[in-house]
Coordinates of N, CA and C and ligand atoms in Angstrom, one line a residue:
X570 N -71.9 89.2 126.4 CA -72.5 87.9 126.4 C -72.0 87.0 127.6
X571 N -72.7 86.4 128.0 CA -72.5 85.4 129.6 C -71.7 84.4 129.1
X572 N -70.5 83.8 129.9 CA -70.0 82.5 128.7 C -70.6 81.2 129.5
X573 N -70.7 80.1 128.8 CA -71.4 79.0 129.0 C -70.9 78.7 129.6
X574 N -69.5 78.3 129.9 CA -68.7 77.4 130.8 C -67.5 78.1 131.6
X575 N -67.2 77.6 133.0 CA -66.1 78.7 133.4 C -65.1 77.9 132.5
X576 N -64.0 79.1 131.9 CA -62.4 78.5 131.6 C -61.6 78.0 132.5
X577 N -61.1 77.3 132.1 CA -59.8 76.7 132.5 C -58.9 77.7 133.4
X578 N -58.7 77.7 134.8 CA -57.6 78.9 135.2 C -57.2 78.3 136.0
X579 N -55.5 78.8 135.1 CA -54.2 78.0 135.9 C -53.5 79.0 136.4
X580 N -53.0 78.2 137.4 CA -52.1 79.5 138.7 C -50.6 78.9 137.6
X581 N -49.7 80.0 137.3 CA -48.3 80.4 137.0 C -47.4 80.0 137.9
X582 N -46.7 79.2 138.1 CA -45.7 79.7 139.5 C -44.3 80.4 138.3
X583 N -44.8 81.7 138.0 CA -43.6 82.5 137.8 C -42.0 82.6 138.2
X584 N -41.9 82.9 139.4 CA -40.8 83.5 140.0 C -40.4 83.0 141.1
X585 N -39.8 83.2 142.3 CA -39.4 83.0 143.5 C -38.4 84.9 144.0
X586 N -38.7 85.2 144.7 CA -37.2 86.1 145.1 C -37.5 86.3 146.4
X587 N -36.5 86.7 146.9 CA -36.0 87.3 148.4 C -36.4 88.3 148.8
X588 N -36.9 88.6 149.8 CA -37.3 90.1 150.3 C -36.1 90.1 150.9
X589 N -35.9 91.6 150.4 CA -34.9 92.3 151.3 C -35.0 92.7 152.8
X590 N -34.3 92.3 154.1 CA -34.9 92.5 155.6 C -35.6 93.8 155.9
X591 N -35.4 94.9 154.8 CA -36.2 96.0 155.2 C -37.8 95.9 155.2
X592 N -38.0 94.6 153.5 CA -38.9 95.1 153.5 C -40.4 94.8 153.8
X593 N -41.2 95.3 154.6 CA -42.7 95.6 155.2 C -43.2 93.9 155.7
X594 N -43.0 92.9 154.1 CA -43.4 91.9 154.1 C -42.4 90.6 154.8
X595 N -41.2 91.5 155.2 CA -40.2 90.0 155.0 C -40.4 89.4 156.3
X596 N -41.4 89.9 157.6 CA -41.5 89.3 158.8 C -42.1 88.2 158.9
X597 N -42.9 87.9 157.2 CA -43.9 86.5 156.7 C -43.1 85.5 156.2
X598 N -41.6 85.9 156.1 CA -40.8 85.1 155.4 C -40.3 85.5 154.4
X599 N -38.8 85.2 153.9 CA -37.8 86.0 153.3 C -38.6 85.6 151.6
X600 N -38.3 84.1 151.8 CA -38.8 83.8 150.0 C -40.2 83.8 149.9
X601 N -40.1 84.4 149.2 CA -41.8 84.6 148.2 C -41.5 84.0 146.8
X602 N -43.3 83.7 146.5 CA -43.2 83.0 145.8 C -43.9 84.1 144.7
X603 N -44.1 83.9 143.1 CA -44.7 84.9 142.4 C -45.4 84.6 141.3
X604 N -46.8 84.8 141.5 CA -47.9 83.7 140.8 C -48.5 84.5 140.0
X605 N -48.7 84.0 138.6 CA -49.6 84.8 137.8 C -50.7 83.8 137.4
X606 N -51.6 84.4 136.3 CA -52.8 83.4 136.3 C -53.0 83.4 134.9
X607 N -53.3 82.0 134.2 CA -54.1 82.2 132.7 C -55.5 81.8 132.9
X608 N -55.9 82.9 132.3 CA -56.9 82.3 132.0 C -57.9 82.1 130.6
X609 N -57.7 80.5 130.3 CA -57.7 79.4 128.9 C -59.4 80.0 128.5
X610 N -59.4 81.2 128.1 CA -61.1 81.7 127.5 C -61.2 81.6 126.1
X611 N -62.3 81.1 125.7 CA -62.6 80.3 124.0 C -62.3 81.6 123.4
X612 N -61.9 82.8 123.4 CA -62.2 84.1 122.9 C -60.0 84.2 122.6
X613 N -59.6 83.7 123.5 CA -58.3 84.0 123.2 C -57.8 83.7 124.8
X614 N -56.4 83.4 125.2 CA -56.1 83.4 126.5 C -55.5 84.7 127.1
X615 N -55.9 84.8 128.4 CA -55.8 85.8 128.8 C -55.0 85.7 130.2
X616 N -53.7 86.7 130.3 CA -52.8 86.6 131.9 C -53.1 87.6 132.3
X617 N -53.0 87.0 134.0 CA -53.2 88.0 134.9 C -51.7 88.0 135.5
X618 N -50.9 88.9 135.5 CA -49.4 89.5 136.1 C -48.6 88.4 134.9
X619 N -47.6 89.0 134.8 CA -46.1 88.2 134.4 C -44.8 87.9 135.1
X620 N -45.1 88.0 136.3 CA -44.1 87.8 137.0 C -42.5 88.8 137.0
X621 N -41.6 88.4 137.6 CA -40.5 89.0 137.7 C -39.9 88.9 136.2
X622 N -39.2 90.1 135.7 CA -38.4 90.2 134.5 C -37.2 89.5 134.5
X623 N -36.1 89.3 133.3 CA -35.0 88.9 133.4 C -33.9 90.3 133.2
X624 N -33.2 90.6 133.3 CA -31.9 91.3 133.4 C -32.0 92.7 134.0
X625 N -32.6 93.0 135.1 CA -32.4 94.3 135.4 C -31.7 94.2 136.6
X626 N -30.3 95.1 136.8 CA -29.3 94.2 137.6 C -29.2 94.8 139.2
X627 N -30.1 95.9 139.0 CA -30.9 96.7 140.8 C -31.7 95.3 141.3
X628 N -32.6 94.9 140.3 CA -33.8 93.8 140.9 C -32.6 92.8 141.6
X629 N -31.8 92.3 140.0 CA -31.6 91.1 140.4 C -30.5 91.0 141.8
X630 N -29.8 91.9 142.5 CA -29.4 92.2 142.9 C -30.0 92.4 144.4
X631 N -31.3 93.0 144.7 CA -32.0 93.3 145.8 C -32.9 92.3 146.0
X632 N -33.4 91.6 144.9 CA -34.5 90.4 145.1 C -34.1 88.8 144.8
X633 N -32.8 88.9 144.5 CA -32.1 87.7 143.6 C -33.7 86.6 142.9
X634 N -34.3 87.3 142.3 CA -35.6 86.2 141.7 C -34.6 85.6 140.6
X635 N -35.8 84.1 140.7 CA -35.7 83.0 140.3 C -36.6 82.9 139.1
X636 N -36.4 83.4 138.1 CA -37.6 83.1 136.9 C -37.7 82.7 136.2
X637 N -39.3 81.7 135.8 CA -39.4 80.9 134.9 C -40.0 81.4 133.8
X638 N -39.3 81.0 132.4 CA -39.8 82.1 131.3 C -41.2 81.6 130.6
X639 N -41.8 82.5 130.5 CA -43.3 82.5 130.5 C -43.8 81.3 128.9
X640 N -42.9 81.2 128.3 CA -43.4 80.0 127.1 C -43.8 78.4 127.5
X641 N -42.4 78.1 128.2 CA -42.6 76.7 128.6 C -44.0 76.9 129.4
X642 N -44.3 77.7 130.6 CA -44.8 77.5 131.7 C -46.4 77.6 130.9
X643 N -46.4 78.1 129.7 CA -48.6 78.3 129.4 C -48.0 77.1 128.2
X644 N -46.7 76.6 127.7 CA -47.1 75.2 127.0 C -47.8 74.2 127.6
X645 N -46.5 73.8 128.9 CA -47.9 73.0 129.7 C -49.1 72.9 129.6
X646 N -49.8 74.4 129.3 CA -51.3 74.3 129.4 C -52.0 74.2 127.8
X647 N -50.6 74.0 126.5 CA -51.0 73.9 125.5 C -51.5 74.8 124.9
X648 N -51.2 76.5 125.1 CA -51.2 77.3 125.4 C -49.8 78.3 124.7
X649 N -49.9 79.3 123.7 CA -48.5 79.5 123.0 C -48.3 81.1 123.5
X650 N -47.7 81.8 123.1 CA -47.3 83.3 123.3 C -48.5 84.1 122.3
X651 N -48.5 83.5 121.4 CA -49.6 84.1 120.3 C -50.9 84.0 120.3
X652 N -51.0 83.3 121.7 CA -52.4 82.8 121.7 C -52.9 83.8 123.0
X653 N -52.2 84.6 123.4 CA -53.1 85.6 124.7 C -52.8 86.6 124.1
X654 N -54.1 87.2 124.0 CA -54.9 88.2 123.4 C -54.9 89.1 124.3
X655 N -54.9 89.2 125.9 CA -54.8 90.0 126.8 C -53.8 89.7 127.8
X656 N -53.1 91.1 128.4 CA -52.3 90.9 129.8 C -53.1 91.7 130.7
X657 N -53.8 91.5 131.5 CA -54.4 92.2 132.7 C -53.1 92.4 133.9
X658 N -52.5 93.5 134.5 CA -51.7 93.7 135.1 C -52.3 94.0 136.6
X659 N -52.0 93.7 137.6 CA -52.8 93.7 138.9 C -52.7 95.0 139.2
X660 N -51.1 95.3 139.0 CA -50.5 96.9 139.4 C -49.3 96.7 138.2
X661 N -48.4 97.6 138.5 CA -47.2 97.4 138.0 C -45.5 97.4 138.6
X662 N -45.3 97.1 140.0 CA -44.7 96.6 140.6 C -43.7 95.7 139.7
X663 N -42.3 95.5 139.9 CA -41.6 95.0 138.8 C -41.6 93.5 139.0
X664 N -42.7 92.7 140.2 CA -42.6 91.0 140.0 C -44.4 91.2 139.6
X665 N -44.6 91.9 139.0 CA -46.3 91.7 138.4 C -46.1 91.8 137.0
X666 N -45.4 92.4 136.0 CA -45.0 93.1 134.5 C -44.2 92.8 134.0
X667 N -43.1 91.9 134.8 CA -41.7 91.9 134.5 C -41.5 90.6 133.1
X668 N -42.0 90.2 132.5 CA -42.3 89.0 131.4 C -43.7 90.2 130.2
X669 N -44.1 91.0 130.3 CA -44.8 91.8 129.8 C -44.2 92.2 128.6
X670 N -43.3 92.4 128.1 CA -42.3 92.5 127.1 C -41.9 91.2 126.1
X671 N -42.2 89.9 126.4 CA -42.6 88.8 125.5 C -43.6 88.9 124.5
X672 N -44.3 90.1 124.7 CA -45.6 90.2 124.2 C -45.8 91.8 123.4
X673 N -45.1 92.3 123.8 CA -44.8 93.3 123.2 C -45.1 93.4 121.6
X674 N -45.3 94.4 120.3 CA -44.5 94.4 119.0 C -45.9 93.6 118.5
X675 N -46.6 92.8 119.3 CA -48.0 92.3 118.5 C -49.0 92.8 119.4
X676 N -50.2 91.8 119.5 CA -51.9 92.6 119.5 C -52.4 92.2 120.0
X677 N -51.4 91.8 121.9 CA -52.0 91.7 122.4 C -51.9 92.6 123.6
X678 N -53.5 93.2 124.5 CA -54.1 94.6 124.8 C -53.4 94.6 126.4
X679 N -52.7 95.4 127.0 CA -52.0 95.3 128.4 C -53.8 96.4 129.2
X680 N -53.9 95.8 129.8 CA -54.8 96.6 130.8 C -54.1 96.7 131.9
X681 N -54.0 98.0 132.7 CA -53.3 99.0 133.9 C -54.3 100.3 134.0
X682 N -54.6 100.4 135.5 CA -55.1 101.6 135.7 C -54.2 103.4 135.1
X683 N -55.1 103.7 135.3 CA -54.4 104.8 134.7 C -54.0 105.3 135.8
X684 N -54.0 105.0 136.9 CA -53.7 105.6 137.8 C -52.3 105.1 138.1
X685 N -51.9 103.8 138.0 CA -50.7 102.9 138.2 C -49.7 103.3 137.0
X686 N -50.1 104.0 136.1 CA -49.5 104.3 134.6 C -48.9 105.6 135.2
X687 N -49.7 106.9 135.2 CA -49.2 107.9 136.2 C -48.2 107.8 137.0
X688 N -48.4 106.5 138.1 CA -47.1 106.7 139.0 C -45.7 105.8 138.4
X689 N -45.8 105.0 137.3 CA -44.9 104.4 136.5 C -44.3 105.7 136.3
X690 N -45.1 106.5 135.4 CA -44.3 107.8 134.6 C -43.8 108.8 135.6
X691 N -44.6 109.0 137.5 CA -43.8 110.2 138.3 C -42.6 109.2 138.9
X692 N -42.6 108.2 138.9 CA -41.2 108.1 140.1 C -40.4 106.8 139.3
X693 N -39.3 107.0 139.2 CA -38.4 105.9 138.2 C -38.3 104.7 139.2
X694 N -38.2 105.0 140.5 CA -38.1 104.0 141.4 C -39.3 103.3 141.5
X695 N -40.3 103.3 140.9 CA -41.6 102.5 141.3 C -41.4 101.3 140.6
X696 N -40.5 100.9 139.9 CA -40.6 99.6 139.2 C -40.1 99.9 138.1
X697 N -39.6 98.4 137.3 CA -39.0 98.6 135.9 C -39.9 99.3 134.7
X698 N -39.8 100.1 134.3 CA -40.8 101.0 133.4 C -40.7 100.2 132.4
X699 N -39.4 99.9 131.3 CA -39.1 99.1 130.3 C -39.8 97.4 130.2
X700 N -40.4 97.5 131.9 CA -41.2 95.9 131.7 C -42.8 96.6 131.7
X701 N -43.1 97.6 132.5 CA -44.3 97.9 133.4 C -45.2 98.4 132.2
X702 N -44.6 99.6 131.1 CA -44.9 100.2 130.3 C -45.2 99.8 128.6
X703 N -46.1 99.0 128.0 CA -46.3 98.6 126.9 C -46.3 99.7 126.3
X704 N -45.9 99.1 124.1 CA -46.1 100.4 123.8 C -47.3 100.8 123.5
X705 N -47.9 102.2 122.9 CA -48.7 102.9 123.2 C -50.2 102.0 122.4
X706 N -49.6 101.8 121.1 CA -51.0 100.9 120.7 C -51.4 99.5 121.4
X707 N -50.5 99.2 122.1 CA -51.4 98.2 122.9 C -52.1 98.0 124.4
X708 N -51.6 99.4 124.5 CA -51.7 99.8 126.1 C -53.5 100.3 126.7
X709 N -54.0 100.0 127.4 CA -55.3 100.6 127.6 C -55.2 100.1 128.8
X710 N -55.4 101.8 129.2 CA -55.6 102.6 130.5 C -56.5 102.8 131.4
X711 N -57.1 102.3 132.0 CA -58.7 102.0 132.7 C -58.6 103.0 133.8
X712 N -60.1 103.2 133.8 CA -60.5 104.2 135.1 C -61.5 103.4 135.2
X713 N -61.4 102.9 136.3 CA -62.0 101.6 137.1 C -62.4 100.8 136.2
X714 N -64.0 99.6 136.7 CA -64.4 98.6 136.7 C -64.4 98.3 134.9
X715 N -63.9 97.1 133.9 CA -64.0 97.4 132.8 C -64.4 96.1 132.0
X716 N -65.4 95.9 131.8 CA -64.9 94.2 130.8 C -64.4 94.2 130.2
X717 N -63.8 93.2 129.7 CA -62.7 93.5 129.0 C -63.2 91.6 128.3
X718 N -63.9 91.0 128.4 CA -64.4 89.8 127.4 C -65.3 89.1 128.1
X719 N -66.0 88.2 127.3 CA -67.1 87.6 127.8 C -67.0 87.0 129.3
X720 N -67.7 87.3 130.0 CA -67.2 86.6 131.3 C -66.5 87.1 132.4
X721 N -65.2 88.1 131.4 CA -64.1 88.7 132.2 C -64.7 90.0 132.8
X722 N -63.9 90.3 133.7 CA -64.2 91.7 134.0 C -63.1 91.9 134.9
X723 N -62.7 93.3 134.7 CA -61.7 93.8 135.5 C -62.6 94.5 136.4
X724 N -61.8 94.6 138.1 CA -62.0 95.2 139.3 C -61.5 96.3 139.6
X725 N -61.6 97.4 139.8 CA -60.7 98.4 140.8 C -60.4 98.1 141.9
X726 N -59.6 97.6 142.6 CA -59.4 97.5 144.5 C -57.8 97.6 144.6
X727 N -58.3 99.2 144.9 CA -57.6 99.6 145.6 C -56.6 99.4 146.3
X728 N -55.3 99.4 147.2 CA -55.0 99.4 148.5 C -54.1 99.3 148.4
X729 N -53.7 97.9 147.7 CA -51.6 97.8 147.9 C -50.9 98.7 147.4
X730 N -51.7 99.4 145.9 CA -51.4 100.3 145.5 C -52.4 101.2 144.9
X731 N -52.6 102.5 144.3 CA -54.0 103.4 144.7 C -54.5 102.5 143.2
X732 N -53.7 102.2 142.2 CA -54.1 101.7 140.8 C -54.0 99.6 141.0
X733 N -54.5 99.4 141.4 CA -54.3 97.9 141.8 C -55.7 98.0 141.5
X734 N -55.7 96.1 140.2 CA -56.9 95.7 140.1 C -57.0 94.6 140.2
X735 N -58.0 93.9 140.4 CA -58.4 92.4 140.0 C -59.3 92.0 138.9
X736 N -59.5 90.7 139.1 CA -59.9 90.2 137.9 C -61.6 89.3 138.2
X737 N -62.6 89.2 137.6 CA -63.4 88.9 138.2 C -63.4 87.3 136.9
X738 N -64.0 86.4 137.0 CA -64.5 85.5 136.6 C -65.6 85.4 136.2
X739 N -66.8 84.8 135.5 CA -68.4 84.6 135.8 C -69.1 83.5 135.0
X740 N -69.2 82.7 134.9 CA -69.6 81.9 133.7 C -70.7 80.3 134.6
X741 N -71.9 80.7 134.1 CA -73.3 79.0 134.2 C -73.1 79.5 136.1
X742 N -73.3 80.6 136.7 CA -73.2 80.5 138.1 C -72.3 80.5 138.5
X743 N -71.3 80.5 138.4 CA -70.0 80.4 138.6 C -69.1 81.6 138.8
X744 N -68.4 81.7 140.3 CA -67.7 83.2 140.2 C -66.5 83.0 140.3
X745 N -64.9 83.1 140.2 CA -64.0 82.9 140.4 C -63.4 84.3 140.4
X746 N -62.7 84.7 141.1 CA -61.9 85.8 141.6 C -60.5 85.9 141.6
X747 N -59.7 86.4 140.8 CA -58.2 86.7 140.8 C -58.1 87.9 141.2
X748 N -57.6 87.9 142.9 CA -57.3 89.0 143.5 C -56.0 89.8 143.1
X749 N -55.2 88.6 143.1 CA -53.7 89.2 143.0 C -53.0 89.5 144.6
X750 N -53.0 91.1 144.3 CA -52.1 91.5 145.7 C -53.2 92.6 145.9
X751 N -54.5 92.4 146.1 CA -55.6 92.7 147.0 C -55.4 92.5 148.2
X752 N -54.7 91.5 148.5 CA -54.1 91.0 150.0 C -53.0 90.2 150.1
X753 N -52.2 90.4 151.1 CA -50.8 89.8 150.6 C -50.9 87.4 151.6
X754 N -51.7 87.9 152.2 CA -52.3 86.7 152.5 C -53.6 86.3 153.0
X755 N -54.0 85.2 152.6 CA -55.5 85.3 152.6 C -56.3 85.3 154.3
X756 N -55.2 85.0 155.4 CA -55.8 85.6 156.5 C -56.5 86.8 156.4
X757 N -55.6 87.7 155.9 CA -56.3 89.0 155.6 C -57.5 89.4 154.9
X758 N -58.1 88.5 154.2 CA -59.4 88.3 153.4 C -60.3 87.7 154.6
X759 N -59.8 86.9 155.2 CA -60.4 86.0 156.3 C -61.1 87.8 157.6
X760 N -60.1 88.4 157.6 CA -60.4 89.0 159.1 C -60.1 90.4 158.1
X761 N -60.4 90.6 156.9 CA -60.7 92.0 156.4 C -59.9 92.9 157.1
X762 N -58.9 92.7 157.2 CA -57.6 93.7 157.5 C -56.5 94.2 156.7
X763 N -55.8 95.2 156.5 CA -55.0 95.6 155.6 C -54.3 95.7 156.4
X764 N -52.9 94.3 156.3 CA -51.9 94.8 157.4 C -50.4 95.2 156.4
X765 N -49.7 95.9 157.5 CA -48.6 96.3 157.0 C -48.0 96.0 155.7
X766 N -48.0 94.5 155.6 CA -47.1 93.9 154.7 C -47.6 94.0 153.4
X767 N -48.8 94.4 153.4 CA -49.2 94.6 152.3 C -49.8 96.3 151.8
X768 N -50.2 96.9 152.7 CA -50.1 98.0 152.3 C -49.3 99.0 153.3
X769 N -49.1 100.3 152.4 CA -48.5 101.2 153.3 C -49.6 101.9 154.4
X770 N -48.6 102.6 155.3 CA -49.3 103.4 156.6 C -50.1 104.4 156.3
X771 N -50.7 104.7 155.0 CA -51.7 105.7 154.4 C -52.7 105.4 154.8
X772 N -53.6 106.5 155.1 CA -54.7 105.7 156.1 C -55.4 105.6 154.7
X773 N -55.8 106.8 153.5 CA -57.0 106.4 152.6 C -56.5 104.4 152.0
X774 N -55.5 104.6 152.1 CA -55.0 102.9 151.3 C -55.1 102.3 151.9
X775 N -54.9 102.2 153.7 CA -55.7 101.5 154.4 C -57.2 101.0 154.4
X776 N -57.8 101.9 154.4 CA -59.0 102.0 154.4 C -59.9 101.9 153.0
X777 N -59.3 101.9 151.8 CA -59.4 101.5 150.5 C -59.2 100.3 150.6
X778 N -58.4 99.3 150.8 CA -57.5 98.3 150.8 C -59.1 97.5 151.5
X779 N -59.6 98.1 153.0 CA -60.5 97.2 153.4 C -61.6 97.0 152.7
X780 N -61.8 98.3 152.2 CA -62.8 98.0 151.1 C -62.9 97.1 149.7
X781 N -62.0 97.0 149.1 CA -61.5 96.4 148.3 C -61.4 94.9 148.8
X782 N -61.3 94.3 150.0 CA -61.7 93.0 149.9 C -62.9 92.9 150.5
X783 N -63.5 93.5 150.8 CA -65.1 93.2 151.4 C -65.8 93.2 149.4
X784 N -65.3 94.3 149.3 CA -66.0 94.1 147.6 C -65.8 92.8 146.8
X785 N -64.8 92.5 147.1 CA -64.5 91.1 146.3 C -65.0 90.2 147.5
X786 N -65.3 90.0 148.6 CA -65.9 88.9 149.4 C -67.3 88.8 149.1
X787 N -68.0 90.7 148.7 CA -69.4 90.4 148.9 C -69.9 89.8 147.2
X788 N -68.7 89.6 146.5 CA -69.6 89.2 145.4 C -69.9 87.6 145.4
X789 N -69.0 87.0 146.4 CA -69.4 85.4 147.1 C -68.5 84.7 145.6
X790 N -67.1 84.8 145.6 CA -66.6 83.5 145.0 C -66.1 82.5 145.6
X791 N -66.4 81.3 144.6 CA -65.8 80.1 145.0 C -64.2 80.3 145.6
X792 N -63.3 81.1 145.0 CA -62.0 81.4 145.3 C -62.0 82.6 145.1
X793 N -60.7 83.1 145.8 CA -60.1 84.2 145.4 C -58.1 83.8 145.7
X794 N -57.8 84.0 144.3 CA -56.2 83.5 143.7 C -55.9 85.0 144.1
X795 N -54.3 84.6 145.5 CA -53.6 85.7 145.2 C -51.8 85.4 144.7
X796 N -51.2 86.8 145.1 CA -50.3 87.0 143.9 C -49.1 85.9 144.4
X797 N -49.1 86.3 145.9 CA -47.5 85.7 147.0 C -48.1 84.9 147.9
X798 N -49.1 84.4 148.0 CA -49.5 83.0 148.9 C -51.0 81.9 148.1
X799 N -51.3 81.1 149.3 CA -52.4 80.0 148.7 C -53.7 80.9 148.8
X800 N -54.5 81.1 147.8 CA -55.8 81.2 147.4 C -56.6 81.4 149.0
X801 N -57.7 82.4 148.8 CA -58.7 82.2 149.8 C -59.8 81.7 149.3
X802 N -60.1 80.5 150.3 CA -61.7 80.0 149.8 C -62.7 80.4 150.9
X803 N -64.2 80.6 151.0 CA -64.7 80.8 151.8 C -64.8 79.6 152.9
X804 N -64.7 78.5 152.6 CA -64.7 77.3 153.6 C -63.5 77.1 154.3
X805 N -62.4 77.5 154.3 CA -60.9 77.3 154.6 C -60.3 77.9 154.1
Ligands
LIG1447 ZN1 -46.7 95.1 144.6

């Protein structure tokens, strides 16, 4: 069903942490910021990423994040733990999942590619599994494009990572787009490039990656929210 009115969607400011000088992104600047998204839908509320976890002492140690724990920050929006029904995970990277385990033990549904699930389970170094990994009954696994509620709809795009999704919006005309880390800044939306900092030197993820924001530009939204910088709008 079409929903009548767009929801309410609030940008998170989750986290803060430090890129390490190695890494890809830190030539944009050391501190990043780490944004997740609710979005207040009459059906139940629904997040997009959870930001950085608390106690894992490799993270805290290589990224020193700063994190704000996920109750206070959806009170604000009057807004409780019990009240999101869904976690949409962009990828599973340990500053996208890392608060995912608040939620755990109840009923509410983690959506991750199954392709991002896969590489959780081949390489222990891809991120914190104990945040990235819900348990089994509440986990659902997508192979690509999926609604997932009135209005909502999950994206496949590709690039930062081969299981990286977004979030689509739709409601009375209305399109709103939660990219995430579809691009690591919205210049890159602007001139349709997939640069370093955001994806690796793989050419299919390159070349996925451009795809993936032409797909999200050609559906023409008002915005597109990403994960580590300001929003791309088509006018500025
Ligand atoms: Zn990532």
């Amino acid at each position: 069903m079409p929903l009548s009115h767009m929801p309410r969607i609030a940008r998170l400011d989750l986290a803060r942490i430090e890129l390490p000088a190695e890494h890809p992104a830190a030539d944009l600047g050391r501190s990043v910021d780490v944004f997740g998204f609710l979005i207040d839908h009459p059906d139940g509320a629904i997040l997009v990423d959870t930001g950085v976890g608390m106690g894992n002492a490799f993270i805290d140690e290589l990224y020193r994040p700063t994190s704000l724990d996920l109750r206070p920050l959806l009170a604000q929006f009057g807004v409780e733990l019990g009240d999101v029904v869904a976690v949409v995970n962009s990828h599973l990277h340990f500053d996208h999942c890392g608060q995912n385990p608040a939620l755990f033990g109840g009923a509410t549904a983690f959506y991750a590619q199954a392709t991002e699930i896969e590489q959780v389970e081949a390489d222990r170094f891809y991120t914190d599994a104990s945040w990235a990994l819900a348990p089994q009954p509440q986990r659902r696994s997508l192979h690509g494009d999926e609604q997932i509620a009135d209005g909502v709809r999950v994206l496949a795009t590709p690039g930062h990572t081969a299981g990286h999704q977004s979030v689509l919006v739709e409601a009375a005309g209305r399109r709103i787009v939660i990219g995430a880390q579809v691009a690591w800044d919205r210049s890159e939306i602007r001139s349709e490039t997939a640069s370093r900092a955001n994806v690796d030197q793989v050419a299919e993820l390159q070349s996925a990656a451009v795809e993936s924001i032409r797909r999200l530009k050609s559906l023409q939204p008002e915005v597109i929210h990403l994960s580590h910088c300001p929003p791309y709008t088509p006018a500025g």
